[in-house]
Amino acid sequence: NSAEFSARTKAYTLRIIRLVDALPKDEVARTLGHQLLRSGCSVSATYRAANRCKSRADTIALTYYAVVI
């Protein structure tokens, strides 16, 4: 179900944000947290973008770009 998966990806992103916020405030944790935040939030952003595509070819191209890059 599309709505259920959208809600799950949003909840996942919010959990990632809370996790990064709870990390220690040293340089290593800040660096790792920044990368974790970028990769964790990209899941729901890519899913939302794929749902807005106008054609199947656009969806495939976006998904390929998200996986490869």
Tab-separated table of C-alpha atoms in Angstrom:
chain	number	residue	atom	x	y	z
A	1	ASN	CA	0.000	0.000	0.000
A	2	SER	CA	1.414	3.347	-1.071
A	3	ALA	CA	0.052	5.358	1.859
A	4	GLU	CA	1.359	2.837	4.373
A	5	PHE	CA	4.829	2.809	2.818
A	6	SER	CA	4.874	6.611	2.726
A	7	ALA	CA	4.016	6.722	6.439
A	8	ARG	CA	6.688	4.122	7.203
A	9	THR	CA	9.393	6.044	5.331
A	10	LYS	CA	8.408	9.236	7.147
A	11	ALA	CA	8.568	7.449	10.517
A	12	TYR	CA	11.975	6.021	9.560
A	13	THR	CA	13.264	9.506	8.725
A	14	LEU	CA	12.016	10.862	12.050
A	15	ARG	CA	13.745	8.001	13.915
A	16	ILE	CA	17.008	8.784	12.086
A	17	ILE	CA	16.708	12.450	13.069
A	18	ARG	CA	16.151	11.533	16.733
A	19	LEU	CA	19.093	9.108	16.624
A	20	VAL	CA	21.456	11.715	15.187
A	21	ASP	CA	20.244	14.249	17.746
A	22	ALA	CA	21.059	11.793	20.555
A	23	LEU	CA	24.650	11.189	19.393
A	24	PRO	CA	27.504	12.690	21.415
A	25	LYS	CA	28.580	16.157	20.365
A	26	ASP	CA	32.171	15.272	19.417
A	27	GLU	CA	33.724	15.571	15.967
A	28	VAL	CA	33.506	11.870	15.012
A	29	ALA	CA	29.845	11.579	15.993
A	30	ARG	CA	29.049	14.824	14.179
A	31	THR	CA	30.677	13.542	10.972
A	32	LEU	CA	29.005	10.132	11.145
A	33	GLY	CA	25.701	11.691	12.169
A	34	HIS	CA	25.761	14.031	9.196
A	35	GLN	CA	26.228	11.133	6.780
A	36	LEU	CA	23.588	9.041	8.552
A	37	LEU	CA	21.165	11.950	8.352
A	38	ARG	CA	21.788	12.435	4.621
A	39	SER	CA	21.406	8.758	3.741
A	40	GLY	CA	18.480	8.137	6.097
A	41	CYS	CA	16.447	11.094	4.848
A	42	SER	CA	17.086	10.277	1.207
A	43	VAL	CA	14.909	7.153	1.443
A	44	SER	CA	11.655	9.016	1.952
A	45	ALA	CA	12.671	11.897	-0.319
A	46	THR	CA	13.356	9.498	-3.196
A	47	TYR	CA	10.106	7.626	-2.581
A	48	ARG	CA	8.085	10.852	-2.639
A	49	ALA	CA	9.834	11.986	-5.812
A	50	ALA	CA	9.176	8.631	-7.493
A	51	ASN	CA	5.477	8.906	-6.674
A	52	ARG	CA	5.327	12.289	-8.406
A	53	CYS	CA	6.813	11.007	-11.670
A	54	LYS	CA	4.522	11.301	-14.665
A	55	SER	CA	5.578	8.116	-16.443
A	56	ARG	CA	6.979	4.693	-15.697
A	57	ALA	CA	10.195	5.625	-17.523
A	58	ASP	CA	10.643	8.661	-15.248
A	59	THR	CA	10.138	6.474	-12.185
A	60	ILE	CA	12.702	3.942	-13.393
A	61	ALA	CA	15.217	6.672	-14.225
A	62	LEU	CA	14.789	8.325	-10.819
A	63	THR	CA	15.089	5.017	-8.978
A	64	TYR	CA	18.178	4.074	-10.978
A	65	TYR	CA	19.766	7.431	-10.198
A	66	ALA	CA	18.958	7.073	-6.482
A	67	VAL	CA	20.478	3.591	-6.280
A	68	VAL	CA	23.570	4.176	-8.415
A	69	ILE	CA	24.560	7.613	-7.185
